[in-house]
Amino acid sequence: MTVAKRFRWEAAHRLADHPSLCRNLHGHSYTCWIELDGTPGPSEMLIDFQEVKRVVSPLIDAWDHCTYVNRNDTALREALATLGVKHYLLDGRSTTEALATYVARYLCTHGFAMLQEHGVTAVQVRVQETKTCYATTRATVADHADTPAPELEAALVKPEAVAG
């Protein structure tokens, strides 16, 4: 059985080393589909969607109306610090592929016990950047038993001027 939950947010980014337009700072209205695979239990449900929302919403809230910044993009980091705006530091590029992988890892680590309890064996994450472009990744839940969870507070830069 596969069940899915959708999330939406707005964010900006740039790919500083990209040879075309994506090297410019620009924004997207992102949509993310999280699909969970497993066998429903006696309730005939695989999982309550609210449990998935409870795990994933802190990440989506952190990402909503932020700018993704590669830690190595010092020019953009300095500009955003000067402006005093919310941004989220990533250890690599802010490609759609990287964001899908990040969401899958986040869910499988932060929600590991909950996913195991409900018999969820795999997650598939699709992050859609535009109406015509998306990336999909798949993760096996059991593979994340000892994976460190991404830390939201360490990556989210939320200056006092924009707190809230």
mmCIF file of C-alpha atoms in Angstrom:
data_model
loop_
_atom_site.group_PDB
_atom_site.id
_atom_site.type_symbol
_atom_site.label_atom_id
_atom_site.label_comp_id
_atom_site.label_asym_id
_atom_site.label_seq_id
_atom_site.Cartn_x
_atom_site.Cartn_y
_atom_site.Cartn_z
ATOM 1 C CA MET A 1 0.000 0.000 0.000
ATOM 2 C CA THR A 2 1.188 3.509 -0.748
ATOM 3 C CA VAL A 3 -0.256 6.626 0.884
ATOM 4 C CA ALA A 4 0.800 10.207 0.208
ATOM 5 C CA LYS A 5 0.769 13.642 1.826
ATOM 6 C CA ARG A 6 1.394 16.945 0.027
ATOM 7 C CA PHE A 7 3.226 20.007 1.366
ATOM 8 C CA ARG A 8 3.774 23.476 -0.155
ATOM 9 C CA TRP A 9 6.149 26.379 0.518
ATOM 10 C CA GLU A 10 7.805 29.364 -1.108
ATOM 11 C CA ALA A 11 11.589 29.784 -1.201
ATOM 12 C CA ALA A 12 14.415 31.414 -3.122
ATOM 13 C CA HIS A 13 17.793 30.060 -4.140
ATOM 14 C CA ARG A 14 20.569 30.279 -6.655
ATOM 15 C CA LEU A 15 23.074 27.856 -8.099
ATOM 16 C CA ALA A 16 26.141 30.101 -8.100
ATOM 17 C CA ASP A 17 28.180 27.838 -10.375
ATOM 18 C CA HIS A 18 25.377 27.125 -12.862
ATOM 19 C CA PRO A 19 26.170 28.175 -16.458
ATOM 20 C CA SER A 20 22.741 29.693 -17.195
ATOM 21 C CA LEU A 21 19.882 31.601 -15.556
ATOM 22 C CA CYS A 22 19.776 29.489 -12.385
ATOM 23 C CA ARG A 23 22.910 31.229 -11.154
ATOM 24 C CA ASN A 24 20.733 34.294 -10.493
ATOM 25 C CA LEU A 25 18.812 34.559 -7.235
ATOM 26 C CA HIS A 26 15.214 33.514 -7.957
ATOM 27 C CA GLY A 27 12.238 31.890 -6.239
ATOM 28 C CA HIS A 28 9.876 28.964 -6.606
ATOM 29 C CA SER A 29 6.539 27.789 -5.277
ATOM 30 C CA TYR A 30 7.583 24.306 -4.181
ATOM 31 C CA THR A 31 5.283 21.317 -3.847
ATOM 32 C CA CYS A 32 6.403 18.139 -2.139
ATOM 33 C CA TRP A 33 4.668 14.783 -2.267
ATOM 34 C CA ILE A 34 5.712 12.309 0.403
ATOM 35 C CA GLU A 35 4.676 8.733 -0.349
ATOM 36 C CA LEU A 36 4.883 6.037 2.313
ATOM 37 C CA ASP A 37 4.968 2.311 1.508
ATOM 38 C CA GLY A 38 3.969 -0.470 3.872
ATOM 39 C CA THR A 39 1.213 -2.845 4.889
ATOM 40 C CA PRO A 40 -1.830 -1.441 6.687
ATOM 41 C CA GLY A 41 -2.436 -2.768 10.186
ATOM 42 C CA PRO A 42 -5.660 -3.888 11.860
ATOM 43 C CA SER A 43 -7.106 -0.364 11.535
ATOM 44 C CA GLU A 44 -6.850 -0.788 7.741
ATOM 45 C CA MET A 45 -4.730 2.376 7.688
ATOM 46 C CA LEU A 46 -1.027 2.488 7.042
ATOM 47 C CA ILE A 47 -0.546 5.713 9.005
ATOM 48 C CA ASP A 48 -2.500 8.767 10.123
ATOM 49 C CA PHE A 49 -1.526 11.683 7.866
ATOM 50 C CA GLN A 50 -1.370 13.953 10.932
ATOM 51 C CA GLU A 51 1.601 11.939 12.212
ATOM 52 C CA VAL A 52 3.479 12.581 8.979
ATOM 53 C CA LYS A 53 2.525 16.254 9.157
ATOM 54 C CA ARG A 54 3.758 16.506 12.755
ATOM 55 C CA VAL A 55 7.214 15.254 11.718
ATOM 56 C CA VAL A 56 7.603 17.162 8.437
ATOM 57 C CA SER A 57 5.920 20.512 9.265
ATOM 58 C CA PRO A 58 8.856 21.929 11.277
ATOM 59 C CA LEU A 59 11.059 21.531 8.188
ATOM 60 C CA ILE A 60 8.470 23.052 5.849
ATOM 61 C CA ASP A 61 7.927 25.935 8.295
ATOM 62 C CA ALA A 62 11.683 26.546 8.397
ATOM 63 C CA TRP A 63 11.876 26.524 4.608
ATOM 64 C CA ASP A 64 8.790 28.641 3.902
ATOM 65 C CA HIS A 65 9.740 32.121 2.690
ATOM 66 C CA CYS A 66 13.447 31.520 3.189
ATOM 67 C CA THR A 67 16.423 31.553 0.873
ATOM 68 C CA TYR A 68 18.404 28.334 0.505
ATOM 69 C CA VAL A 69 22.122 29.011 0.707
ATOM 70 C CA ASN A 70 25.008 26.683 -0.004
ATOM 71 C CA ARG A 71 27.415 27.123 2.943
ATOM 72 C CA ASN A 72 30.175 27.747 0.387
ATOM 73 C CA ASP A 73 28.303 30.647 -1.256
ATOM 74 C CA THR A 74 29.894 33.340 0.909
ATOM 75 C CA ALA A 75 28.695 36.195 -1.310
ATOM 76 C CA LEU A 76 25.039 35.235 -0.868
ATOM 77 C CA ARG A 77 25.498 34.480 2.844
ATOM 78 C CA GLU A 78 26.998 37.934 3.381
ATOM 79 C CA ALA A 79 24.257 39.655 1.363
ATOM 80 C CA LEU A 80 21.488 37.912 3.303
ATOM 81 C CA ALA A 81 23.171 38.669 6.634
ATOM 82 C CA THR A 82 23.390 42.337 5.645
ATOM 83 C CA LEU A 83 19.703 42.343 4.710
ATOM 84 C CA GLY A 84 18.807 40.498 7.921
ATOM 85 C CA VAL A 85 16.568 37.975 6.198
ATOM 86 C CA LYS A 86 15.705 34.369 6.981
ATOM 87 C CA HIS A 87 17.820 31.786 5.182
ATOM 88 C CA TYR A 88 18.608 28.103 5.427
ATOM 89 C CA LEU A 89 22.157 26.791 5.126
ATOM 90 C CA LEU A 90 22.714 23.652 3.092
ATOM 91 C CA ASP A 91 25.926 21.648 2.908
ATOM 92 C CA GLY A 92 25.647 21.532 -0.880
ATOM 93 C CA ARG A 93 23.728 22.977 -3.789
ATOM 94 C CA SER A 94 20.011 23.755 -3.528
ATOM 95 C CA THR A 95 18.968 21.646 -6.492
ATOM 96 C CA THR A 96 15.567 20.007 -6.566
ATOM 97 C CA GLU A 97 17.338 16.659 -6.345
ATOM 98 C CA ALA A 98 19.194 17.741 -3.198
ATOM 99 C CA LEU A 99 16.012 19.076 -1.577
ATOM 100 C CA ALA A 100 14.139 15.819 -2.252
ATOM 101 C CA THR A 101 17.008 13.847 -0.716
ATOM 102 C CA TYR A 102 17.066 16.203 2.291
ATOM 103 C CA VAL A 103 13.322 15.766 2.912
ATOM 104 C CA ALA A 104 13.602 11.975 2.680
ATOM 105 C CA ARG A 105 16.508 11.923 5.130
ATOM 106 C CA TYR A 106 14.717 14.338 7.456
ATOM 107 C CA LEU A 107 11.555 12.207 7.533
ATOM 108 C CA CYS A 108 13.393 8.894 7.893
ATOM 109 C CA THR A 109 15.535 10.174 10.784
ATOM 110 C CA HIS A 110 13.187 12.488 12.697
ATOM 111 C CA GLY A 111 10.264 10.112 12.178
ATOM 112 C CA PHE A 112 12.152 6.830 12.346
ATOM 113 C CA ALA A 113 10.368 5.368 15.400
ATOM 114 C CA MET A 114 6.944 6.464 14.151
ATOM 115 C CA LEU A 115 7.537 5.029 10.680
ATOM 116 C CA GLN A 116 8.806 1.744 12.154
ATOM 117 C CA GLU A 117 5.827 1.544 14.521
ATOM 118 C CA HIS A 118 3.410 1.797 11.603
ATOM 119 C CA GLY A 119 5.281 -0.654 9.408
ATOM 120 C CA VAL A 120 6.341 1.953 6.836
ATOM 121 C CA THR A 121 9.172 0.322 4.914
ATOM 122 C CA ALA A 122 10.056 3.009 2.367
ATOM 123 C CA VAL A 123 9.426 6.637 1.566
ATOM 124 C CA GLN A 124 9.414 8.309 -1.790
ATOM 125 C CA VAL A 125 9.776 12.081 -1.932
ATOM 126 C CA ARG A 126 8.984 14.194 -4.965
ATOM 127 C CA VAL A 127 9.895 17.878 -4.820
ATOM 128 C CA GLN A 128 8.367 19.931 -7.601
ATOM 129 C CA GLU A 129 10.105 23.227 -8.320
ATOM 130 C CA THR A 130 7.915 24.474 -11.163
ATOM 131 C CA LYS A 131 4.777 23.249 -12.906
ATOM 132 C CA THR A 132 6.940 21.186 -15.255
ATOM 133 C CA CYS A 133 10.029 20.175 -13.219
ATOM 134 C CA TYR A 134 10.497 17.841 -10.281
ATOM 135 C CA ALA A 135 12.896 15.334 -8.740
ATOM 136 C CA THR A 136 12.034 12.103 -6.963
ATOM 137 C CA THR A 137 14.086 10.025 -4.551
ATOM 138 C CA ARG A 138 13.370 6.861 -2.617
ATOM 139 C CA ALA A 139 14.676 5.818 0.801
ATOM 140 C CA THR A 140 14.371 2.628 2.789
ATOM 141 C CA VAL A 141 13.379 3.456 6.361
ATOM 142 C CA ALA A 142 15.507 0.695 7.949
ATOM 143 C CA ASP A 143 18.639 2.161 6.324
ATOM 144 C CA HIS A 144 18.279 5.256 8.541
ATOM 145 C CA ALA A 145 18.385 3.543 11.942
ATOM 146 C CA ASP A 146 21.769 5.099 12.759
ATOM 147 C CA THR A 147 21.734 8.114 10.432
ATOM 148 C CA PRO A 148 22.168 11.475 12.183
ATOM 149 C CA ALA A 149 19.088 13.668 11.815
ATOM 150 C CA PRO A 150 19.445 17.050 10.086
ATOM 151 C CA GLU A 151 19.297 19.793 12.733
ATOM 152 C CA LEU A 152 16.868 22.559 11.843
ATOM 153 C CA GLU A 153 18.096 25.086 14.363
ATOM 154 C CA ALA A 154 21.704 24.724 13.259
ATOM 155 C CA ALA A 155 20.825 25.409 9.607
ATOM 156 C CA LEU A 156 18.099 28.035 9.971
ATOM 157 C CA VAL A 157 19.353 31.623 10.169
ATOM 158 C CA LYS A 158 16.459 33.689 11.431
ATOM 159 C CA PRO A 159 17.600 37.202 12.346
ATOM 160 C CA GLU A 160 15.606 38.958 15.061
ATOM 161 C CA ALA A 161 14.264 41.455 12.539
ATOM 162 C CA VAL A 162 12.342 38.693 10.765
ATOM 163 C CA ALA A 163 11.572 36.396 13.700
ATOM 164 C CA GLY A 164 8.082 35.001 13.820
#
